Amino acid sequence: SHVHLSRIKKDNKIFEKALFYNDQTILLDNIDQDEKESFFSNLSSFIYSGIIHILTGLDHLIFLIGLFILVNSFKHLLLVITGFTIGHSITLALVALDIVMPNTLMIEALIGFTIIFISAEYMIKDSKLSNRIVSVLVSILVLIGLSSLVLEIPISLITSFALILITIGYFGIIKSIKNYGMFRIIITSLFGLIHGFGFGVFLFNSEFSQSNVLSALFGFNIGVEIGQIILLLVLIGLSSFFLKVLNSEKYEYLLKYSMVLVSSMGFYWFIQRLYF
């Protein structure tokens, strides 16, 4: 299941090819191929790599599943996913081009936090326990911030404080206004920046050369988007199926229990990536 990147240098030219389980051959004659052929060859390889990365990245999949459950309007879901896409495309490019290199452990932990965050938003909808849920989330962040003073964990006290401000500010806004769709798009775009750092680190570690940086960046990003579309189509199909076989009350229970599973996995990743 590994993806390997080969690199062959000849006459000051570098030829690269990603090797997959179903494509493990390198034709040396292709080293002298023109740049156009090389670009499209690399492009297709990195598109495939992006698709595989998103469909096998369980934390990214769980986040998208959480968004699908949270947003009950297809039109608004498209806007939210678009914001997420713009966000992760920006940071993916920054990391792949070696402009920014984030703390990988912190990013992995924050991805878990983004899952907890959208789960909390779902749980406080039409709930009398909204203040309690936000208080629990803030308390967790306070404990993590305090523990950062005595333990070496990826998230610092300043980062914990920033997360607390974002949490209190966002949930305060959505409690005070009815139409907060735009704020959800904004927060999802910010979370897209976090996930994009994760995508970018994976792509950067592929160690592609400067000669194919555009094909690698463009292809991998297209692959990630294709993977997201595949997942959303599967979720839409499953949702339509369950709406037909279950009544509305049972369907709501299914969504609630599914979100409990989503939040549990997010909490596990957040804590496990911080302390273990």
Coordinates of C-alpha atoms in Angstrom, one line a residue:
S1 CA 0.0 0.0 0.0
H2 CA 3.0 2.3 0.1
V3 CA 3.7 5.0 -2.6
H4 CA 7.3 5.2 -3.5
L5 CA 9.0 8.1 -5.5
S6 CA 11.8 7.2 -7.8
R7 CA 14.3 9.8 -9.0
I8 CA 16.9 9.3 -11.8
K9 CA 19.3 11.9 -12.8
K10 CA 20.8 12.0 -16.3
D11 CA 22.7 14.8 -18.1
N12 CA 21.6 17.3 -15.4
K13 CA 18.0 16.3 -15.9
I14 CA 15.9 14.7 -13.2
F15 CA 13.2 12.2 -14.0
E16 CA 10.8 11.2 -11.3
K17 CA 7.9 8.8 -11.1
A18 CA 5.6 7.7 -8.3
L19 CA 5.4 3.9 -8.0
F20 CA 2.1 2.3 -6.9
Y21 CA 1.1 -1.3 -6.4
N22 CA -0.3 -1.5 -9.9
D23 CA 2.4 0.5 -11.6
Q24 CA 5.9 -0.6 -10.6
T25 CA 7.8 -0.2 -13.9
I26 CA 10.1 2.6 -15.0
L27 CA 10.9 2.9 -18.7
L28 CA 14.4 4.5 -18.9
D29 CA 13.6 5.8 -22.4
N30 CA 11.1 8.1 -20.8
I31 CA 14.0 10.0 -19.1
D32 CA 14.5 11.9 -22.4
Q33 CA 10.8 12.7 -22.9
D34 CA 9.9 16.3 -23.4
E35 CA 8.6 18.5 -20.5
K36 CA 5.0 18.4 -21.6
E37 CA 4.9 14.6 -21.4
S38 CA 6.7 14.6 -18.1
F39 CA 4.3 17.2 -16.7
F40 CA 1.2 15.1 -17.5
S41 CA 2.8 11.9 -16.4
N42 CA 3.6 13.4 -13.0
L43 CA 0.2 15.0 -12.8
S44 CA -1.6 11.7 -13.1
S45 CA 0.6 10.1 -10.5
F46 CA 0.0 12.8 -8.0
I47 CA -3.7 12.9 -8.7
Y48 CA -3.8 9.3 -7.7
S49 CA -1.7 9.9 -4.7
G50 CA -4.1 12.7 -3.5
I51 CA -7.1 10.4 -4.0
I52 CA -5.5 7.6 -2.0
H53 CA -4.3 10.0 0.7
I54 CA -7.8 11.5 1.4
L55 CA -9.6 8.1 1.2
T56 CA -7.2 6.4 3.6
G57 CA -6.8 9.4 5.9
L58 CA -9.3 8.5 8.6
D59 CA -9.2 11.7 10.5
H60 CA -9.9 13.8 7.4
L61 CA -12.7 11.5 6.4
I62 CA -14.3 11.7 9.9
F63 CA -14.1 15.5 9.8
L64 CA -16.0 15.5 6.5
I65 CA -18.6 13.0 7.8
G66 CA -19.1 15.3 10.8
L67 CA -19.6 18.3 8.5
F68 CA -22.1 16.3 6.4
I69 CA -24.1 15.4 9.6
L70 CA -23.9 19.0 10.9
V71 CA -25.1 20.8 7.8
N72 CA -28.6 19.8 6.8
S73 CA -28.8 22.0 3.7
F74 CA -27.2 20.7 0.5
K75 CA -26.6 24.3 -0.8
H76 CA -25.0 25.3 2.5
L77 CA -22.9 22.1 2.5
L78 CA -21.5 23.0 -0.8
L79 CA -20.5 26.5 0.5
V80 CA -19.0 25.0 3.6
I81 CA -17.0 22.4 1.6
T82 CA -15.8 25.2 -0.8
G83 CA -14.5 27.2 2.2
F84 CA -12.8 24.1 3.5
T85 CA -11.3 23.5 0.1
I86 CA -10.0 27.1 -0.3
G87 CA -8.4 26.9 3.2
H88 CA -6.6 23.6 2.7
S89 CA -5.5 24.6 -0.8
I90 CA -3.7 27.6 0.6
T91 CA -1.7 25.9 3.3
L92 CA -1.0 22.8 1.1
A93 CA 0.7 25.2 -1.4
L94 CA 2.6 27.0 1.4
V95 CA 4.1 23.8 2.8
A96 CA 4.7 22.1 -0.5
L97 CA 6.6 25.1 -1.7
D98 CA 8.6 25.2 1.5
I99 CA 7.4 28.6 2.4
V100 CA 6.0 27.5 5.8
M101 CA 6.9 24.3 7.7
P102 CA 4.4 23.8 10.6
N103 CA 4.8 21.7 13.8
T104 CA 3.6 18.4 12.5
L105 CA 2.6 17.0 15.9
M106 CA 0.6 20.2 16.7
I107 CA -1.2 20.0 13.3
E108 CA -2.2 16.4 13.8
A109 CA -3.6 17.2 17.3
L110 CA -5.5 20.2 16.0
I111 CA -7.1 18.1 13.3
G112 CA -8.6 16.1 16.2
F113 CA -9.8 19.3 17.8
T114 CA -11.5 20.4 14.6
I115 CA -13.6 17.2 14.8
I116 CA -14.5 17.8 18.4
F117 CA -15.5 21.4 17.5
I118 CA -18.0 20.5 14.8
S119 CA -19.4 17.7 17.0
A120 CA -19.9 20.3 19.8
E121 CA -21.8 22.6 17.4
Y122 CA -24.1 19.7 16.4
M123 CA -24.8 18.8 20.1
I124 CA -25.7 22.3 21.1
K125 CA -28.3 22.7 18.3
D126 CA -31.7 22.9 19.9
S127 CA -30.2 21.8 23.2
K128 CA -30.7 23.2 26.7
L129 CA -27.2 21.9 27.6
S130 CA -25.4 24.3 25.2
N131 CA -23.6 26.2 28.0
R132 CA -22.6 23.0 29.7
I133 CA -21.2 21.6 26.4
V134 CA -19.1 24.7 25.7
S135 CA -17.9 24.8 29.3
V136 CA -16.7 21.2 29.0
L137 CA -14.8 22.1 25.8
V138 CA -13.3 25.2 27.3
S139 CA -12.3 23.2 30.5
I140 CA -10.5 20.6 28.4
L141 CA -8.5 23.4 26.6
V142 CA -7.7 25.0 30.0
L143 CA -6.3 21.7 31.4
I144 CA -4.3 21.2 28.2
G145 CA -2.9 24.8 28.5
L146 CA -1.9 24.3 32.1
S147 CA -0.4 20.9 31.4
S148 CA 1.8 22.5 28.7
L149 CA 3.6 24.4 31.4
V150 CA 4.9 21.2 33.0
L151 CA 4.8 18.7 30.1
E152 CA 6.3 18.8 26.6
I153 CA 3.3 18.7 24.4
P154 CA 2.8 20.1 20.9
I155 CA 0.3 22.7 21.9
S156 CA 1.6 25.7 24.0
L157 CA -0.3 27.8 26.5
I158 CA -0.7 30.6 23.9
T159 CA -2.2 28.2 21.4
S160 CA -4.6 26.8 24.1
F161 CA -5.6 30.3 24.9
A162 CA -6.3 31.1 21.3
L163 CA -8.4 28.0 20.9
I164 CA -10.4 29.1 24.0
L165 CA -11.1 32.5 22.5
I166 CA -12.2 31.0 19.2
T167 CA -14.4 28.5 21.0
I168 CA -16.1 31.1 23.3
G169 CA -16.4 33.7 20.4
Y170 CA -17.8 31.3 17.9
F171 CA -20.4 29.6 20.1
G172 CA -21.3 33.0 21.6
I173 CA -22.0 34.3 18.1
I174 CA -24.1 31.4 17.0
K175 CA -26.2 31.6 20.2
S176 CA -27.0 35.2 19.7
I177 CA -28.0 35.3 16.1
K178 CA -30.2 33.0 14.0
N179 CA -28.6 33.2 10.6
Y180 CA -25.0 32.2 11.3
G181 CA -24.3 30.3 8.1
M182 CA -21.5 32.7 7.1
F183 CA -19.7 32.3 10.4
R184 CA -19.8 28.5 9.9
I185 CA -18.2 28.9 6.5
I186 CA -15.5 31.1 8.0
I187 CA -14.7 28.7 10.8
T188 CA -14.7 25.8 8.4
S189 CA -12.3 27.7 6.1
L190 CA -10.0 28.2 9.1
F191 CA -10.1 24.5 9.8
G192 CA -9.3 23.9 6.2
L193 CA -6.0 25.8 6.8
I194 CA -5.2 23.3 9.5
H195 CA -6.0 20.2 7.4
G196 CA -4.1 21.7 4.5
F197 CA -1.0 21.8 6.7
G198 CA -1.4 18.0 7.1
F199 CA -1.9 17.5 3.4
G200 CA 1.1 19.7 2.7
V201 CA 3.5 17.9 5.0
F202 CA 2.6 14.6 3.3
L203 CA 3.2 16.1 -0.1
F204 CA 6.4 17.8 1.0
N205 CA 7.8 14.5 2.3
S206 CA 7.4 13.1 -1.2
E207 CA 10.5 15.1 -1.9
F208 CA 9.5 16.0 -5.4
S209 CA 12.0 18.1 -7.4
Q210 CA 11.6 21.7 -8.5
S211 CA 11.1 20.6 -12.0
N212 CA 7.8 19.0 -11.3
V213 CA 6.6 21.1 -8.4
L214 CA 3.6 22.5 -10.4
S215 CA 2.4 19.0 -11.5
A216 CA 2.9 17.7 -8.0
L217 CA 1.0 20.5 -6.3
F218 CA -1.8 20.8 -8.9
G219 CA -2.2 17.0 -9.2
F220 CA -2.2 16.2 -5.5
N221 CA -4.8 19.0 -4.8
I222 CA -7.0 17.7 -7.6
G223 CA -6.7 14.2 -6.2
V224 CA -7.7 15.4 -2.7
E225 CA -10.8 17.1 -4.2
I226 CA -11.8 14.0 -6.1
G227 CA -11.5 12.0 -2.9
Q228 CA -13.7 14.5 -1.1
I229 CA -16.3 14.3 -3.9
I230 CA -16.3 10.5 -3.8
L231 CA -16.9 10.5 -0.1
L232 CA -19.7 13.1 -0.3
L233 CA -21.4 11.1 -3.1
V234 CA -21.2 8.0 -0.9
L235 CA -22.7 9.9 2.1
I236 CA -25.5 11.3 0.0
G237 CA -26.3 7.8 -1.3
L238 CA -26.3 6.4 2.2
S239 CA -28.4 9.3 3.5
S240 CA -31.0 8.8 0.8
F241 CA -31.2 5.1 1.6
F242 CA -31.7 5.5 5.3
L243 CA -34.3 8.2 4.7
K244 CA -36.3 5.7 2.7
V245 CA -36.0 2.8 5.1
L246 CA -36.3 4.7 8.4
N247 CA -38.8 7.2 9.7
S248 CA -37.7 10.7 10.5
E249 CA -37.3 10.0 14.3
K250 CA -35.1 7.0 13.8
Y251 CA -33.1 8.8 11.1
E252 CA -32.4 11.6 13.6
Y253 CA -31.3 9.0 16.2
L254 CA -28.9 7.5 13.6
L255 CA -27.4 11.0 13.0
K256 CA -27.0 11.6 16.7
Y257 CA -25.3 8.3 17.4
S258 CA -23.1 8.8 14.4
M259 CA -22.0 12.2 15.7
V260 CA -21.3 10.7 19.1
L261 CA -18.9 8.3 17.3
V262 CA -17.4 11.2 15.4
S263 CA -16.8 13.2 18.5
S264 CA -15.3 10.2 20.4
M265 CA -12.8 9.6 17.6
G266 CA -11.9 13.4 17.5
F267 CA -11.4 13.4 21.3
Y268 CA -9.2 10.3 21.1
W269 CA -7.0 11.7 18.4
F270 CA -6.7 15.1 20.1
I271 CA -5.6 13.6 23.5
Q272 CA -3.5 10.8 22.0
R273 CA -1.6 13.0 19.7
L274 CA -0.9 15.5 22.5
Y275 CA 0.3 13.1 25.2
F276 CA 1.2 9.8 23.7

